[in-house]
mmCIF file of C-alpha atoms in Angstrom:
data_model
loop_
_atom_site.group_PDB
_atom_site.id
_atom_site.type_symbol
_atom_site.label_atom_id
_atom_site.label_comp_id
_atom_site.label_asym_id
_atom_site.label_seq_id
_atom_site.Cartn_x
_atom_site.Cartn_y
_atom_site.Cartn_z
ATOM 1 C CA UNK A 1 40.253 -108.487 -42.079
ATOM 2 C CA UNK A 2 43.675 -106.957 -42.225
ATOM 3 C CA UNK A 3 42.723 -102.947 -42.322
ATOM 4 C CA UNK A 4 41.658 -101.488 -39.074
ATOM 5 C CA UNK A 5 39.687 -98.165 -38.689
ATOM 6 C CA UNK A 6 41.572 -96.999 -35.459
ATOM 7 C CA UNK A 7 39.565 -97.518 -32.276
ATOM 8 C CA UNK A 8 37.696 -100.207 -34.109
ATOM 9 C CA UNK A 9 37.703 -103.894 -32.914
ATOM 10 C CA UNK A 10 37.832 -106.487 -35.057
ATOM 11 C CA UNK A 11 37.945 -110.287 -35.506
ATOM 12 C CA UNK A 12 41.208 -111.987 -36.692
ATOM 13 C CA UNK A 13 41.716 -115.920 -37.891
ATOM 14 C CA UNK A 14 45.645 -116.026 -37.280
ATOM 15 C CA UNK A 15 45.522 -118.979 -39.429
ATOM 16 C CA UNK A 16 44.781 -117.224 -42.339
ATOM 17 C CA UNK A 17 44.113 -113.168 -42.108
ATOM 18 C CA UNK A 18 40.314 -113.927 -41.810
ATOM 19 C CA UNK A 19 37.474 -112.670 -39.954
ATOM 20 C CA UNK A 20 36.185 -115.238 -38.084
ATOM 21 C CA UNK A 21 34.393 -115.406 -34.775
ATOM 22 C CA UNK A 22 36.139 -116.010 -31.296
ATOM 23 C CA UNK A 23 35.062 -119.011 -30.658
ATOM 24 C CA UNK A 24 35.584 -122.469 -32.448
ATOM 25 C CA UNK A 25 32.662 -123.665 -34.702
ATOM 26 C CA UNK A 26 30.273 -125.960 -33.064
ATOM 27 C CA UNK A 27 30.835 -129.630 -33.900
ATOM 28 C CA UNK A 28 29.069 -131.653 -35.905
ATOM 29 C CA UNK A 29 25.918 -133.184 -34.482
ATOM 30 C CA UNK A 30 27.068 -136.131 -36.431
ATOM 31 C CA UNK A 31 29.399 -137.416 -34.632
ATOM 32 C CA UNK A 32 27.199 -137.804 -31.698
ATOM 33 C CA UNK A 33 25.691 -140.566 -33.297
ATOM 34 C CA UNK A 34 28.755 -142.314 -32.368
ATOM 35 C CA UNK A 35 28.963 -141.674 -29.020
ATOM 36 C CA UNK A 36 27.954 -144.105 -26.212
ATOM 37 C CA UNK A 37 24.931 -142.844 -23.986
ATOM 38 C CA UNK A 38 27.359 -143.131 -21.103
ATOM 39 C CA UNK A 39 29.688 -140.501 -23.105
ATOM 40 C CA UNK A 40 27.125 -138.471 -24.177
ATOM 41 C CA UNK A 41 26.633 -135.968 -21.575
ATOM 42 C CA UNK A 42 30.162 -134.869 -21.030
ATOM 43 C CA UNK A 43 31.055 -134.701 -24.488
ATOM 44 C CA UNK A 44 28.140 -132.109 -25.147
ATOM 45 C CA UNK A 45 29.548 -130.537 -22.052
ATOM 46 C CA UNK A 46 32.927 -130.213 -23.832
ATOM 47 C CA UNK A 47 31.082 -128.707 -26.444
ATOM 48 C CA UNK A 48 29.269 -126.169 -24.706
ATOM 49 C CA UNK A 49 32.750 -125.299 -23.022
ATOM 50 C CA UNK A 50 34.668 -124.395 -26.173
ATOM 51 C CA UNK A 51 31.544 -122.623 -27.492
ATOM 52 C CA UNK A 52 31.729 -120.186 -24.669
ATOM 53 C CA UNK A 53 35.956 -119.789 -25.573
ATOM 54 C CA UNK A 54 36.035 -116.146 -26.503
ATOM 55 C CA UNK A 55 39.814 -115.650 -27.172
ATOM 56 C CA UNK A 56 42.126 -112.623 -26.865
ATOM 57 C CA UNK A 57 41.368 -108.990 -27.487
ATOM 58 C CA UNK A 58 45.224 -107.474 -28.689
ATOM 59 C CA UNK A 59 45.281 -103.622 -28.322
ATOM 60 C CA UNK A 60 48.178 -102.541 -30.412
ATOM 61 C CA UNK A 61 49.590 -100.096 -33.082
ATOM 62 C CA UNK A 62 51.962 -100.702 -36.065
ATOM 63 C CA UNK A 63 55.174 -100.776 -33.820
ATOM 64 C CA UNK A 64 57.947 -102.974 -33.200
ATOM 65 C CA UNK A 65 56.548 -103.548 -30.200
ATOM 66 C CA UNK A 66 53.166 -103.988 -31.343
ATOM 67 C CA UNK A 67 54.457 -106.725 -33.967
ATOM 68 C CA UNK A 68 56.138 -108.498 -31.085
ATOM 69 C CA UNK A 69 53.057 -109.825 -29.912
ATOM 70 C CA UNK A 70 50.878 -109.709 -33.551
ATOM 71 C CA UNK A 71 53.656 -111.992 -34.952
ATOM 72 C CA UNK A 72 53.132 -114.335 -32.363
ATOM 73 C CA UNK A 73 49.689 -114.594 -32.436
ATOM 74 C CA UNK A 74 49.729 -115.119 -36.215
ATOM 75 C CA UNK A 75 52.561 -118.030 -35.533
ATOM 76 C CA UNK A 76 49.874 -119.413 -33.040
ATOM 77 C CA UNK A 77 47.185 -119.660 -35.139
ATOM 78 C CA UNK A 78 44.508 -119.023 -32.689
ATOM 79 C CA UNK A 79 41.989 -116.349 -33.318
ATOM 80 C CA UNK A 80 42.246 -112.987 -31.417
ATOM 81 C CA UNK A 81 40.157 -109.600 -31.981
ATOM 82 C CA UNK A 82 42.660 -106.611 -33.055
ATOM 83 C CA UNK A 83 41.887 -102.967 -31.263
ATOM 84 C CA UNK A 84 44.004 -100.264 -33.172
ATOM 85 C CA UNK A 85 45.155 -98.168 -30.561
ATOM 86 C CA UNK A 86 45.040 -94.001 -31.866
ATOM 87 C CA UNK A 87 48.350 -93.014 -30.617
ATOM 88 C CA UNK A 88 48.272 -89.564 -31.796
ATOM 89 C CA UNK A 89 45.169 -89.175 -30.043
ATOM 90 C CA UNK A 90 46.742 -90.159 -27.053
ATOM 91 C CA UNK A 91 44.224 -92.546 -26.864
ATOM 92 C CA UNK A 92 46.635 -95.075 -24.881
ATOM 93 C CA UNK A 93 46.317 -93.082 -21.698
ATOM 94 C CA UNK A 94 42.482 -92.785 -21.774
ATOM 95 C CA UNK A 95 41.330 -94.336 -18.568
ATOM 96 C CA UNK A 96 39.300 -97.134 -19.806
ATOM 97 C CA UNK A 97 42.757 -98.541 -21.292
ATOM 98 C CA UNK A 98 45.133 -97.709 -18.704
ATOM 99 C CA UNK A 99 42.768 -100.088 -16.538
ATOM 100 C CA UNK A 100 44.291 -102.552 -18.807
ATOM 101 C CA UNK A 101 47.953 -101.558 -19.210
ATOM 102 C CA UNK A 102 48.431 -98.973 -16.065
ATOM 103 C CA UNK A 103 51.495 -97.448 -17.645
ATOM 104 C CA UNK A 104 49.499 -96.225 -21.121
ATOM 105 C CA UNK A 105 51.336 -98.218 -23.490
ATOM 106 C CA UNK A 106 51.019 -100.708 -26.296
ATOM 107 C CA UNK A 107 51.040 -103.568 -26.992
ATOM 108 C CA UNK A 108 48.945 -105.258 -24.183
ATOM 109 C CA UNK A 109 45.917 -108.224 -24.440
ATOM 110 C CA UNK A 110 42.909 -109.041 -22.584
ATOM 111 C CA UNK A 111 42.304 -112.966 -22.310
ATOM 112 C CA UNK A 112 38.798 -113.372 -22.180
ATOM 113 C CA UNK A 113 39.153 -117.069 -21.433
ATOM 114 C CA UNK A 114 40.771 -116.162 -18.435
ATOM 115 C CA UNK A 115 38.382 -113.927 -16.647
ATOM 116 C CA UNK A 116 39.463 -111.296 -18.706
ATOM 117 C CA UNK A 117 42.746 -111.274 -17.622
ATOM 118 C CA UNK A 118 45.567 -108.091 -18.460
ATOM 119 C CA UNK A 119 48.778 -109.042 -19.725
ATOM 120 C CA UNK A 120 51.055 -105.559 -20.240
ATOM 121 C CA UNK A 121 54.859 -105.683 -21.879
ATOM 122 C CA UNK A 122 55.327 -107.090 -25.049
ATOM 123 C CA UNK A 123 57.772 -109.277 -23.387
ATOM 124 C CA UNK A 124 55.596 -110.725 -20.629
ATOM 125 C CA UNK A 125 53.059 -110.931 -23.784
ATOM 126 C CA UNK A 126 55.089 -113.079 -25.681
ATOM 127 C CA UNK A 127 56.378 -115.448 -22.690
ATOM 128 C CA UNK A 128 52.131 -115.464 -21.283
ATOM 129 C CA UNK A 129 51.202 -116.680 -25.242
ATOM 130 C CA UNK A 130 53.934 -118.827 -25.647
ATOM 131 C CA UNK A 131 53.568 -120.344 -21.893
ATOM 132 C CA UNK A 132 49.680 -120.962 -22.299
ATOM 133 C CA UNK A 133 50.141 -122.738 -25.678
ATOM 134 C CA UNK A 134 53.354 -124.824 -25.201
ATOM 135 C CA UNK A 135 55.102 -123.295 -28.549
ATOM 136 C CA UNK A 136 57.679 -121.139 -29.383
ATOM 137 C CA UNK A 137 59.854 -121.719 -25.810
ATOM 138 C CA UNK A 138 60.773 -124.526 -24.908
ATOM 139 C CA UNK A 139 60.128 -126.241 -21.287
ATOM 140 C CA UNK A 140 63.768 -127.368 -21.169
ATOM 141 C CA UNK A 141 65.563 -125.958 -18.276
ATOM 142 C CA UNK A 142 69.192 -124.950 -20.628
ATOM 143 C CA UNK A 143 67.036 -124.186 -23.523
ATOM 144 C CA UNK A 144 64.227 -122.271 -21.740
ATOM 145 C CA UNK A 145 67.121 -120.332 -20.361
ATOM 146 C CA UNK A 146 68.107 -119.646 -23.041
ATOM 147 C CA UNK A 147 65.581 -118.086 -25.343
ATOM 148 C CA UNK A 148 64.389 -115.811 -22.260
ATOM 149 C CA UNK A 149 68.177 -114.375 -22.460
ATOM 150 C CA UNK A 150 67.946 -113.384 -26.324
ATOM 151 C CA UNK A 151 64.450 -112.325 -25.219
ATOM 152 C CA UNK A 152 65.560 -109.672 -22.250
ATOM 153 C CA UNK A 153 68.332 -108.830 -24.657
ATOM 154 C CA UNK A 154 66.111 -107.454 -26.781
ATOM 155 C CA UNK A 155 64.056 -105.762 -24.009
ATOM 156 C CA UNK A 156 66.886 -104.281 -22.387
ATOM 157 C CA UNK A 157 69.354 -103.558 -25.282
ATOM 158 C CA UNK A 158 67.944 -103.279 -29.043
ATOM 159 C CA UNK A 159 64.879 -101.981 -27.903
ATOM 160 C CA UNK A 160 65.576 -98.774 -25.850
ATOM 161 C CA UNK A 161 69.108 -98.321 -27.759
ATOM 162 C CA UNK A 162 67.529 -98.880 -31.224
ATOM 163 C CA UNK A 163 64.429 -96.615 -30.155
ATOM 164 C CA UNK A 164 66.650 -93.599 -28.971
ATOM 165 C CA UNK A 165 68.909 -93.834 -32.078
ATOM 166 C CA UNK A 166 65.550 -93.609 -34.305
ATOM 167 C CA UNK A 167 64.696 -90.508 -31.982
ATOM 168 C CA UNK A 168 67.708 -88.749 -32.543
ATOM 169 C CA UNK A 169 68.119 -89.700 -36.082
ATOM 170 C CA UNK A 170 64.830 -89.141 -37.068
ATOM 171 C CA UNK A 171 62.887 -86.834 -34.852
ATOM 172 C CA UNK A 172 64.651 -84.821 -32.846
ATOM 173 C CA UNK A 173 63.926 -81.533 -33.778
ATOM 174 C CA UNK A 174 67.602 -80.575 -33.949
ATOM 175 C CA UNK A 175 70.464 -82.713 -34.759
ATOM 176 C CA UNK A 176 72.303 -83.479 -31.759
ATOM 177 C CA UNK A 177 75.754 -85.498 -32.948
ATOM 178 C CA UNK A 178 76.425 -86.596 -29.420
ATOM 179 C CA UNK A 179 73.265 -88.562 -29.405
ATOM 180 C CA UNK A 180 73.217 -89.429 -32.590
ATOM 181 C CA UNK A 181 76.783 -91.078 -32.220
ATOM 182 C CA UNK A 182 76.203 -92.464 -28.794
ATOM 183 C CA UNK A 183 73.140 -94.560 -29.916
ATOM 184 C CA UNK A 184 73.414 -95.417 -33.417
ATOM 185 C CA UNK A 185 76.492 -96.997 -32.347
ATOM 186 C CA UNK A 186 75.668 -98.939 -29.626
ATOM 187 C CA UNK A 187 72.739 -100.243 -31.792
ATOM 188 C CA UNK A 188 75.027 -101.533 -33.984
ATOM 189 C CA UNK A 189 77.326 -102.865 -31.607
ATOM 190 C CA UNK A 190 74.070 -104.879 -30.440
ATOM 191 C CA UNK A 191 73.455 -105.952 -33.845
ATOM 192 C CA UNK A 192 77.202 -107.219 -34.228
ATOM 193 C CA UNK A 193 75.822 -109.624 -31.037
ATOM 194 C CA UNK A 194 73.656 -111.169 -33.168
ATOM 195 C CA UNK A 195 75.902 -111.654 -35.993
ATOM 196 C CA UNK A 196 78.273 -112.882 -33.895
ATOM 197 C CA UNK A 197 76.170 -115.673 -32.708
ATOM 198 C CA UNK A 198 75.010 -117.024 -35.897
ATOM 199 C CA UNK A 199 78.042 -117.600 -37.488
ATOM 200 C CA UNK A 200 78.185 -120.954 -36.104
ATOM 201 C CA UNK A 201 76.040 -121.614 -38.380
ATOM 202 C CA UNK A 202 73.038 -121.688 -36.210
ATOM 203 C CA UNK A 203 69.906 -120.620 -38.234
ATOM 204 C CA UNK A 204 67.834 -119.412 -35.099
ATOM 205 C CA UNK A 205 68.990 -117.396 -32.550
ATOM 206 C CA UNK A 206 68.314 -119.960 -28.954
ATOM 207 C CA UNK A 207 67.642 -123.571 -28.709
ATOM 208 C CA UNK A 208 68.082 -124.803 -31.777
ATOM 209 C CA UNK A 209 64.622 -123.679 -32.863
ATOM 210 C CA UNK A 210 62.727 -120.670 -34.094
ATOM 211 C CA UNK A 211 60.995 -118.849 -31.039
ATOM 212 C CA UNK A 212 60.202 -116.037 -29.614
ATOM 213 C CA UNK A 213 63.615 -114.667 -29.011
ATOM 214 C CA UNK A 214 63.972 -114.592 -33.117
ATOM 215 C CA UNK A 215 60.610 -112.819 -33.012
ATOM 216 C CA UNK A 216 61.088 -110.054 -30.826
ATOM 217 C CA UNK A 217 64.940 -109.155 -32.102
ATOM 218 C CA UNK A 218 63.358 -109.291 -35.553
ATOM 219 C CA UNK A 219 60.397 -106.587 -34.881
ATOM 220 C CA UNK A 220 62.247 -104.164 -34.172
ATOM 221 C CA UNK A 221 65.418 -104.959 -36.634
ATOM 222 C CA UNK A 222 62.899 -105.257 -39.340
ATOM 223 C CA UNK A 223 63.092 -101.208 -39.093
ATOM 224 C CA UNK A 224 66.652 -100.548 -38.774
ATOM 225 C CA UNK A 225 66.864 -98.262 -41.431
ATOM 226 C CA UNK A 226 64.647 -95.672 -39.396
ATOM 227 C CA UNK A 227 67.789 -95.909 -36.883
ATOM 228 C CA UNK A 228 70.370 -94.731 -39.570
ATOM 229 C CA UNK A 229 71.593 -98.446 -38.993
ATOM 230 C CA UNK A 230 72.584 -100.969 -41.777
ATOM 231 C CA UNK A 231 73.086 -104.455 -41.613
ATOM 232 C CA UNK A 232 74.933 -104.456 -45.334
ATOM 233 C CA UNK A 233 77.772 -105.919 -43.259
ATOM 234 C CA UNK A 234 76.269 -108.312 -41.358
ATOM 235 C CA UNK A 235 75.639 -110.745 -44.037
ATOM 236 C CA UNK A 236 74.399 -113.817 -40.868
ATOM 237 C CA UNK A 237 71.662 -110.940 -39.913
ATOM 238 C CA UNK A 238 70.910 -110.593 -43.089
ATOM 239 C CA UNK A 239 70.255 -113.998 -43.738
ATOM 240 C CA UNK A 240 68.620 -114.864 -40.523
ATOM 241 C CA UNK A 241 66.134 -111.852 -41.406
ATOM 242 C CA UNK A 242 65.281 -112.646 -44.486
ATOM 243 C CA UNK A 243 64.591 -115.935 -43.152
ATOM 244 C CA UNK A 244 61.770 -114.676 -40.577
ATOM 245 C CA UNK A 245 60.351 -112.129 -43.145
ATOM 246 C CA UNK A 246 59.439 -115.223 -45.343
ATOM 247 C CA UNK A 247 57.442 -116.234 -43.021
ATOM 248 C CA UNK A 248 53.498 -115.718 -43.814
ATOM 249 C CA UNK A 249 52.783 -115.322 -40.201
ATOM 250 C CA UNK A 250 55.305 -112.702 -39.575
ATOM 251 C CA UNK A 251 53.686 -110.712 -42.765
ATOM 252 C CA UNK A 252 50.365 -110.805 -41.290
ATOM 253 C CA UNK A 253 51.875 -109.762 -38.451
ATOM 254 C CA UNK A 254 53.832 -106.701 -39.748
ATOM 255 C CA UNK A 255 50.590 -105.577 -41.257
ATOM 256 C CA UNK A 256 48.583 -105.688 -37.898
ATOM 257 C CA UNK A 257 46.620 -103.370 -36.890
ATOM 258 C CA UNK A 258 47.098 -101.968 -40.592
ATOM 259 C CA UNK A 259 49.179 -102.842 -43.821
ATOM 260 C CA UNK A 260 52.547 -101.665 -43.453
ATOM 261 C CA UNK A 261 54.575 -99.653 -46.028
ATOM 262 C CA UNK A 262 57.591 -101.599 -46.243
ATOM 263 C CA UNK A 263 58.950 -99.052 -49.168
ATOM 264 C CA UNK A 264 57.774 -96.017 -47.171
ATOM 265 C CA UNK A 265 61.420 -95.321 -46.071
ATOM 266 C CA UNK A 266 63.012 -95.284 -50.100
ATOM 267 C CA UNK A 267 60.506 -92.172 -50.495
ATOM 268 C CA UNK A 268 61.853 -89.210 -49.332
ATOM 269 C CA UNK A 269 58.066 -87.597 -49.316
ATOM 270 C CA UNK A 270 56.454 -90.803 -47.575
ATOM 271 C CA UNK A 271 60.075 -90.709 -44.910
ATOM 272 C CA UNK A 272 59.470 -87.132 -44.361
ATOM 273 C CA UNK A 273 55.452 -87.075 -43.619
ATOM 274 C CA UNK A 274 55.867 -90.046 -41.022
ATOM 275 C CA UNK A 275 58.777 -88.153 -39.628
ATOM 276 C CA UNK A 276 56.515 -85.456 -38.832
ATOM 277 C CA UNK A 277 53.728 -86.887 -37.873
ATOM 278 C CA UNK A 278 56.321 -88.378 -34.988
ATOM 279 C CA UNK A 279 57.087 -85.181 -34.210
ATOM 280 C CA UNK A 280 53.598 -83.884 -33.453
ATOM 281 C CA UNK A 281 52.838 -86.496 -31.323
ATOM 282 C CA UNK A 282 55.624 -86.408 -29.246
ATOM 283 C CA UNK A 283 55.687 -82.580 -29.225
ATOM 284 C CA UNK A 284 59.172 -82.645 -30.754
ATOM 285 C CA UNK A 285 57.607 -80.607 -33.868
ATOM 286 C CA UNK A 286 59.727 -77.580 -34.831
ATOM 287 C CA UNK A 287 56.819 -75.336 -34.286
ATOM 288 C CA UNK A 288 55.977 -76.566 -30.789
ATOM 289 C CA UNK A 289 59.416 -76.210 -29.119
#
């Protein structure tokens, strides 16, 4: 099921955008027939085991940061339930879910076949995921090493630069040139990074491979335009995007909790509603200053 109602848990095949239950489906009883007596019991133990498997709960909202870790789980393939997090209803720092992430943010996951372990960050989400299921970062020292670095250079550059550009841009209830300036152009600067490393030629941005380092750079450069920044000029990003966007995962992902508007921002109507509805909830709103 792609739409969420917000607040509302739901049931999600990565595989294919399905609802499906948690679990795996039981094996067939026919292929007990070809199992040794001596084998018997602990392969219906087995059974029993991955019949209990309940999967990963993934509280999020349609965010760069929130696509971080729905991309991922939609390159994994393994089921997860979705609950759409109500942002404007602050409902992110309701106590039930700060028990889960105690700084009352999203994205964060519960892994229920963990004893319902708490994993908060979308960084620490993706390198948790990608850790417990041996894809997406490799175990080699150099190459490990590298994919965490394009990784924290999203978390510590494009991230908080890209956000307070979109801020100022975008929501600020007055325009502040300073800030505007300051921020747009250091996001861009951060974006020349990236060009500058793929044009060796490199199609991925660590290791030689897609991972998560292409994922999280990507989620939030898939918005750039919401940062007054444009990558006409930086025909490797380009190309490296456009590469990532192809990929069905990442579209299921984009649309998680809900479909996303990719044309939203060519409408000056659509721009301008989401603009304030920003504002409102983070009591930048004209008529709340």
């Amino acid at each position: 099921m792609k739409a969420l109602s917000f607040g509302v848990s739901t049931t999600r095949a990565a595989a294919n955008g399905q609802a499906t239950p948690c679990w795996p489906a039981h094996f067939s009883v026919v292929t007990l027939f070809f199992v040794t007596g001596a084998a018997l019991a602990p392969r219906l133990r087995s059974v029993r085991s991955m019949a209990q498997k309940q999967g990963i709960t993934l509280y999020t909202a349609g965010t760069p940061n929130g696509w971080k870790a729905s991309i991922l789980l939609e390159e994994l393939g393994i089921p997860f339930k979705v609950h759409a997090i109500t942002m404007s209803k602050n409902e992110q720092k309701e106590p039930w879910f700060t028990k889960i992430n105690p700084n009352g943010r999203i994205p964060a996951i519960v892994d229920h076949d963990e004893a319902d372990l708490s994993v908060f960050e979308s960084g620490a989400i993706m390198i948790y995921l990608a850790e417990k299921t041996g894809r997406f970062l490799p175990t080699d020292v150099r190459k490990r090493a590298e994919v965490i670095s394009w990784l924290m250079f999203q978390m510590g550059g494009i991230g908080p630069m890209q956000g307070q550009a979109a801020h100022f841009v975008k929501f600020a209830p007055e325009k502040i040139e300073y800030g505007i300036k300051r921020y747009t152009s250091e996001t861009k600067r951060l974006y020349g990074v990236i060009e500058k490393a793929l044009s060796d030629g490199r199609q991925w941005l660590a290791a030689g491979e897609y991972t998560i380092a292409d994922m999280a750079n990507f989620s939030w450069m898939f918005v750039h335009h919401m940062a007054g920044v444009s990558i006409d000029d930086l025909p490797n990003v380009k190309a490296w995007m456009q590469r990532i966007e192809a990929r069905p995962a990442v579209q299921r992902g984009i649309d998680t909790p809900q479909p996303f508007d990719r044309e939203a921002h060519k409408d000056p109507k659509k721009l301008q509603e989401t603009i304030e509805n920003v504002r409102k909830f983070t009591g930048t709103h004209s008529s709340e200053k």
